[in-house]
Amino acid sequence: MQKYSIFNLVKNAFSNHENWDLAWKDPTPKEEYDVVIIGGGGHGLATAYYLAKEHNITNVAIIEKGWIGGGNVGRNTTIIRSNYMHDENGLFSEFGMDLWRKMSQDLNYNVMFSPRGIINLAHSDAQMNAYARRGNSMRLNGIDAVLLNREQVKEIIPMADFSENVRFPIFGGLMQPSAGTARHDAVAWGYARQADSMGVDIIQNCEVTGFDVVAGKIKGIRTSRGNIKAKKVGICVAGSTNILAEKLNMTLPIETHLLQACVSEPVKPVLDNVVTFGAGHFYVSQSDKGEMVMGGDLDGYNSYAQRGNLPTLQHVLTEGIAMMPFLSKLKMLRTWGGIMDMSMDGSPIIDKTHIEGLYLNCGWCYGGFKATPASGWTFAHTIAQDRVHELNAGYSLNRFSTGNLIDEKGLGTKTWIS
Amino acid sequence: MLYINCPHCGMRSQNEFSYGGDASVKRPELNKEVSDQEWDDFVYNRKSLRGKHLELWQHISGCRQWIKVERDTSTHEIFRTFKADEKVA
């Protein structure tokens, strides 16, 4: 594989950049693989990469229905953070933060990781107390957290509404300075390019239509491009999890819901951090191009549509304007939607299943993108070793029947409970 | 914008409604021994069908009645609506 470097950039400039290697190949599926990963999104690509890199398993195929990076890894709002209170989520995400910091060097691909900090705003004394508690829990897990008072928040984000007589006055906020953003497409492409170079087959436009399970053991998958035998199969398909589960006669603690995001017209730099509204569900950051990147609540009903509806967008942006009134002056550039695998406790599932050799990675709710490296790393470990790693031990499939839920926010699919 | 035909009030916009999830889920019978698996299926496990989906909505800013709605989860088309206790054929 050609290394991306300043030297190669200059060298290729002499041939008008026409002689670069393909970033990844377009192979036809082989008859058999050691591991098949279903889903060529961020998590699937990362899983294949870590299977090859950490476990030396390279006879791997990624089966993608559409094109890689066309699902949620290309539809999210690029936020990376580990500001969780519970150990399971905090330690898992902080492990991911380390991978994020090294990612551009590791993948030889600039993922534009920008640790600009995230601020969760508080709008009452009670919320400040809750944030102090969460911040302390984070620090006990080695995650950076700073509790800001009103004046400190005003210094960092003066454009927020600090006027008198507002419905939700800003009391302060909880900041994780090491959180940030990254370029989401580059993450998918970087993982794909490295996985491909280590021998992983990335098979696009190939839909999984069924599974071959014999005596409780996975034998292979059926696809729109023929049957593929596999010793192990990992399912990593986010919003399509329930569709594949149905083919396996599994019913999962997952509902598929619609989540929208939007960007404004680009403006000059105004917002340095990621900021979230504490009295509702709204978050905003400014992209490198100057667009304000915004998102918030689910549309609220089961959906596979990948396109949203206006009432939710209106509701979310009303919150945004309450928080930062200047947003009302901006024109909307684009809105889009993706389908989320909403788990019932709001935390993910990375686990083995009752079928031998079949592994499940789903339930990412609002936070799939930031989990990409840690999810891939732990899922690769779970598949390669046939046992969960301690980092994803809490993300078990049976926690719903055993009562070991991870109720970080206790949200899941029931958004109206918030 | 979805328009939902409330069987009590007529056609109204989705803003008046609140979603209640899969209407095919049945609570285990009272006074009966219930296994963990049955509770699990009632509380957590969902089919989350793609395509026709029978679901509960509440006309929260209208008559406040719970109703059933048959809706396509991939196109958002609404086919039929029913009163909560109405048999769905």
Short mmCIF file of N, CA and C in Angstrom, two decimals, chain A residues 163-236:
data_model
loop_
_atom_site.label_atom_id
_atom_site.label_comp_id
_atom_site.label_asym_id
_atom_site.label_seq_id
_atom_site.Cartn_x
_atom_site.Cartn_y
_atom_site.Cartn_z
N SER A 163 -28.99 36.45 28.98
CA SER A 163 -29.83 37.59 29.35
C SER A 163 -30.74 37.24 30.52
N GLU A 164 -31.35 38.26 31.10
CA GLU A 164 -32.28 38.05 32.22
C GLU A 164 -33.60 37.48 31.69
N ASN A 165 -34.36 36.90 32.58
CA ASN A 165 -35.71 36.47 32.26
C ASN A 165 -35.81 35.46 31.12
N VAL A 166 -34.81 34.60 30.99
CA VAL A 166 -34.95 33.53 29.99
C VAL A 166 -35.60 32.32 30.68
N ARG A 167 -36.25 31.49 29.89
CA ARG A 167 -36.97 30.35 30.45
C ARG A 167 -36.01 29.36 31.09
N PHE A 168 -34.84 29.15 30.48
CA PHE A 168 -33.88 28.19 31.01
C PHE A 168 -32.52 28.89 31.20
N PRO A 169 -32.36 29.63 32.30
CA PRO A 169 -31.10 30.34 32.52
C PRO A 169 -29.93 29.36 32.65
N ILE A 170 -28.75 29.79 32.24
CA ILE A 170 -27.57 28.93 32.32
C ILE A 170 -26.94 29.07 33.70
N PHE A 171 -26.95 28.00 34.45
CA PHE A 171 -26.36 28.01 35.79
C PHE A 171 -24.87 27.66 35.74
N GLY A 172 -24.48 26.93 34.72
CA GLY A 172 -23.10 26.47 34.59
C GLY A 172 -23.06 25.32 33.62
N GLY A 173 -22.06 24.47 33.76
CA GLY A 173 -21.98 23.34 32.84
C GLY A 173 -20.89 22.38 33.24
N LEU A 174 -20.94 21.20 32.64
CA LEU A 174 -19.90 20.21 32.84
C LEU A 174 -19.11 20.10 31.54
N MET A 175 -17.80 20.27 31.63
CA MET A 175 -16.98 20.24 30.42
C MET A 175 -16.04 19.05 30.45
N GLN A 176 -15.95 18.36 29.32
CA GLN A 176 -14.88 17.38 29.14
C GLN A 176 -13.93 17.97 28.10
N PRO A 177 -12.81 18.57 28.55
CA PRO A 177 -11.94 19.29 27.61
C PRO A 177 -11.35 18.39 26.51
N SER A 178 -11.17 17.09 26.79
CA SER A 178 -10.52 16.23 25.79
C SER A 178 -11.49 15.68 24.76
N ALA A 179 -12.78 15.94 24.92
CA ALA A 179 -13.75 15.50 23.92
C ALA A 179 -13.60 16.34 22.66
N GLY A 180 -14.31 16.00 21.61
CA GLY A 180 -14.16 16.79 20.40
C GLY A 180 -14.92 16.24 19.22
N THR A 181 -14.33 16.41 18.04
CA THR A 181 -14.96 15.94 16.81
C THR A 181 -13.89 15.32 15.91
N ALA A 182 -14.33 14.62 14.88
CA ALA A 182 -13.42 14.11 13.86
C ALA A 182 -14.18 14.06 12.54
N ARG A 183 -13.44 13.93 11.46
CA ARG A 183 -14.11 13.86 10.17
C ARG A 183 -14.63 12.44 9.96
N HIS A 184 -15.96 12.29 9.96
CA HIS A 184 -16.53 10.94 9.99
C HIS A 184 -16.20 10.10 8.76
N ASP A 185 -16.26 10.70 7.58
CA ASP A 185 -15.97 9.92 6.36
C ASP A 185 -14.55 9.38 6.39
N ALA A 186 -13.63 10.21 6.86
CA ALA A 186 -12.22 9.81 6.89
C ALA A 186 -12.02 8.60 7.80
N VAL A 187 -12.82 8.50 8.85
CA VAL A 187 -12.71 7.37 9.76
C VAL A 187 -13.06 6.08 9.01
N ALA A 188 -14.17 6.12 8.28
CA ALA A 188 -14.57 4.94 7.51
C ALA A 188 -13.52 4.61 6.45
N TRP A 189 -13.08 5.62 5.73
CA TRP A 189 -12.13 5.39 4.63
C TRP A 189 -10.77 4.93 5.16
N GLY A 190 -10.35 5.52 6.26
CA GLY A 190 -9.07 5.15 6.85
C GLY A 190 -9.05 3.70 7.30
N TYR A 191 -10.10 3.29 7.99
CA TYR A 191 -10.20 1.89 8.43
C TYR A 191 -10.30 0.95 7.21
N ALA A 192 -11.09 1.35 6.21
CA ALA A 192 -11.27 0.51 5.03
C ALA A 192 -9.94 0.30 4.31
N ARG A 193 -9.20 1.38 4.15
CA ARG A 193 -7.95 1.32 3.39
C ARG A 193 -6.94 0.41 4.11
N GLN A 194 -6.84 0.55 5.42
CA GLN A 194 -5.88 -0.29 6.16
C GLN A 194 -6.33 -1.74 6.19
N ALA A 195 -7.63 -1.96 6.42
CA ALA A 195 -8.13 -3.34 6.47
C ALA A 195 -7.88 -4.02 5.14
N ASP A 196 -8.18 -3.32 4.05
CA ASP A 196 -7.96 -3.85 2.70
C ASP A 196 -6.49 -4.20 2.49
N SER A 197 -5.60 -3.34 2.94
CA SER A 197 -4.17 -3.57 2.72
C SER A 197 -3.68 -4.80 3.48
N MET A 198 -4.40 -5.18 4.54
CA MET A 198 -3.99 -6.36 5.31
C MET A 198 -4.71 -7.62 4.84
N GLY A 199 -5.48 -7.51 3.76
CA GLY A 199 -6.06 -8.71 3.15
C GLY A 199 -7.55 -8.89 3.35
N VAL A 200 -8.20 -7.92 4.01
CA VAL A 200 -9.64 -8.01 4.21
C VAL A 200 -10.37 -7.70 2.89
N ASP A 201 -11.37 -8.52 2.55
CA ASP A 201 -12.18 -8.25 1.36
C ASP A 201 -13.36 -7.35 1.72
N ILE A 202 -13.43 -6.19 1.10
CA ILE A 202 -14.57 -5.28 1.32
C ILE A 202 -15.53 -5.48 0.16
N ILE A 203 -16.66 -6.11 0.44
CA ILE A 203 -17.60 -6.47 -0.62
C ILE A 203 -18.84 -5.59 -0.51
N GLN A 204 -18.97 -4.68 -1.46
CA GLN A 204 -20.08 -3.73 -1.42
C GLN A 204 -21.21 -4.19 -2.32
N ASN A 205 -22.35 -3.52 -2.22
CA ASN A 205 -23.53 -3.86 -3.00
C ASN A 205 -23.88 -5.34 -2.87
N CYS A 206 -23.83 -5.84 -1.68
CA CYS A 206 -24.06 -7.26 -1.43
C CYS A 206 -24.94 -7.36 -0.18
N GLU A 207 -26.19 -7.75 -0.41
CA GLU A 207 -27.15 -7.78 0.70
C GLU A 207 -27.23 -9.18 1.29
N VAL A 208 -27.22 -9.26 2.60
CA VAL A 208 -27.38 -10.55 3.27
C VAL A 208 -28.86 -10.91 3.27
N THR A 209 -29.16 -12.11 2.75
CA THR A 209 -30.56 -12.52 2.64
C THR A 209 -30.91 -13.64 3.62
N GLY A 210 -29.89 -14.27 4.21
CA GLY A 210 -30.19 -15.35 5.15
C GLY A 210 -28.93 -15.90 5.79
N PHE A 211 -29.14 -16.83 6.71
CA PHE A 211 -28.02 -17.43 7.44
C PHE A 211 -28.12 -18.95 7.34
N ASP A 212 -26.99 -19.60 7.31
CA ASP A 212 -26.97 -21.06 7.40
C ASP A 212 -26.53 -21.44 8.81
N VAL A 213 -27.49 -21.94 9.55
CA VAL A 213 -27.21 -22.38 10.92
C VAL A 213 -27.52 -23.88 11.00
N VAL A 214 -26.51 -24.66 11.37
CA VAL A 214 -26.71 -26.11 11.50
C VAL A 214 -26.39 -26.51 12.94
N ALA A 215 -27.35 -27.14 13.59
CA ALA A 215 -27.20 -27.63 14.95
C ALA A 215 -26.64 -26.54 15.88
N GLY A 216 -27.25 -25.39 15.79
CA GLY A 216 -26.87 -24.31 16.70
C GLY A 216 -25.52 -23.68 16.42
N LYS A 217 -25.00 -23.91 15.22
CA LYS A 217 -23.68 -23.39 14.88
C LYS A 217 -23.77 -22.68 13.54
N ILE A 218 -23.12 -21.51 13.43
CA ILE A 218 -23.19 -20.77 12.18
C ILE A 218 -22.27 -21.43 11.15
N LYS A 219 -22.78 -21.59 9.92
CA LYS A 219 -21.98 -22.21 8.86
C LYS A 219 -21.69 -21.23 7.73
N GLY A 220 -22.52 -20.22 7.62
CA GLY A 220 -22.30 -19.26 6.55
C GLY A 220 -23.48 -18.35 6.37
N ILE A 221 -23.40 -17.50 5.35
CA ILE A 221 -24.49 -16.57 5.08
C ILE A 221 -24.92 -16.70 3.62
N ARG A 222 -26.15 -16.33 3.37
CA ARG A 222 -26.64 -16.26 1.99
C ARG A 222 -26.73 -14.78 1.62
N THR A 223 -26.27 -14.46 0.44
CA THR A 223 -26.27 -13.05 0.04
C THR A 223 -26.80 -12.91 -1.38
N SER A 224 -27.02 -11.67 -1.77
CA SER A 224 -27.49 -11.39 -3.13
C SER A 224 -26.41 -11.73 -4.15
N ARG A 225 -25.17 -11.99 -3.69
CA ARG A 225 -24.10 -12.38 -4.61
C ARG A 225 -23.64 -13.80 -4.31
N GLY A 226 -24.54 -14.63 -3.82
CA GLY A 226 -24.23 -16.04 -3.61
C GLY A 226 -23.99 -16.39 -2.15
N ASN A 227 -23.85 -17.68 -1.90
CA ASN A 227 -23.62 -18.14 -0.53
C ASN A 227 -22.14 -18.02 -0.18
N ILE A 228 -21.90 -17.65 1.07
CA ILE A 228 -20.53 -17.53 1.55
C ILE A 228 -20.41 -18.33 2.84
N LYS A 229 -19.46 -19.28 2.85
CA LYS A 229 -19.24 -20.05 4.07
C LYS A 229 -18.39 -19.22 5.04
N ALA A 230 -18.65 -19.40 6.31
CA ALA A 230 -17.88 -18.65 7.31
C ALA A 230 -17.83 -19.43 8.62
N LYS A 231 -16.65 -19.39 9.25
CA LYS A 231 -16.51 -20.04 10.56
C LYS A 231 -17.17 -19.17 11.63
N LYS A 232 -17.03 -17.86 11.46
CA LYS A 232 -17.62 -16.92 12.41
C LYS A 232 -18.26 -15.77 11.66
N VAL A 233 -19.36 -15.27 12.20
CA VAL A 233 -20.06 -14.15 11.58
C VAL A 233 -20.35 -13.10 12.65
N GLY A 234 -20.00 -11.86 12.34
CA GLY A 234 -20.31 -10.74 13.24
C GLY A 234 -21.34 -9.84 12.60
N ILE A 235 -22.40 -9.53 13.34
CA ILE A 235 -23.44 -8.63 12.83
C ILE A 235 -23.20 -7.25 13.42
N CYS A 236 -23.14 -6.27 12.53
CA CYS A 236 -22.69 -4.94 12.92
C CYS A 236 -23.43 -3.94 12.04
#
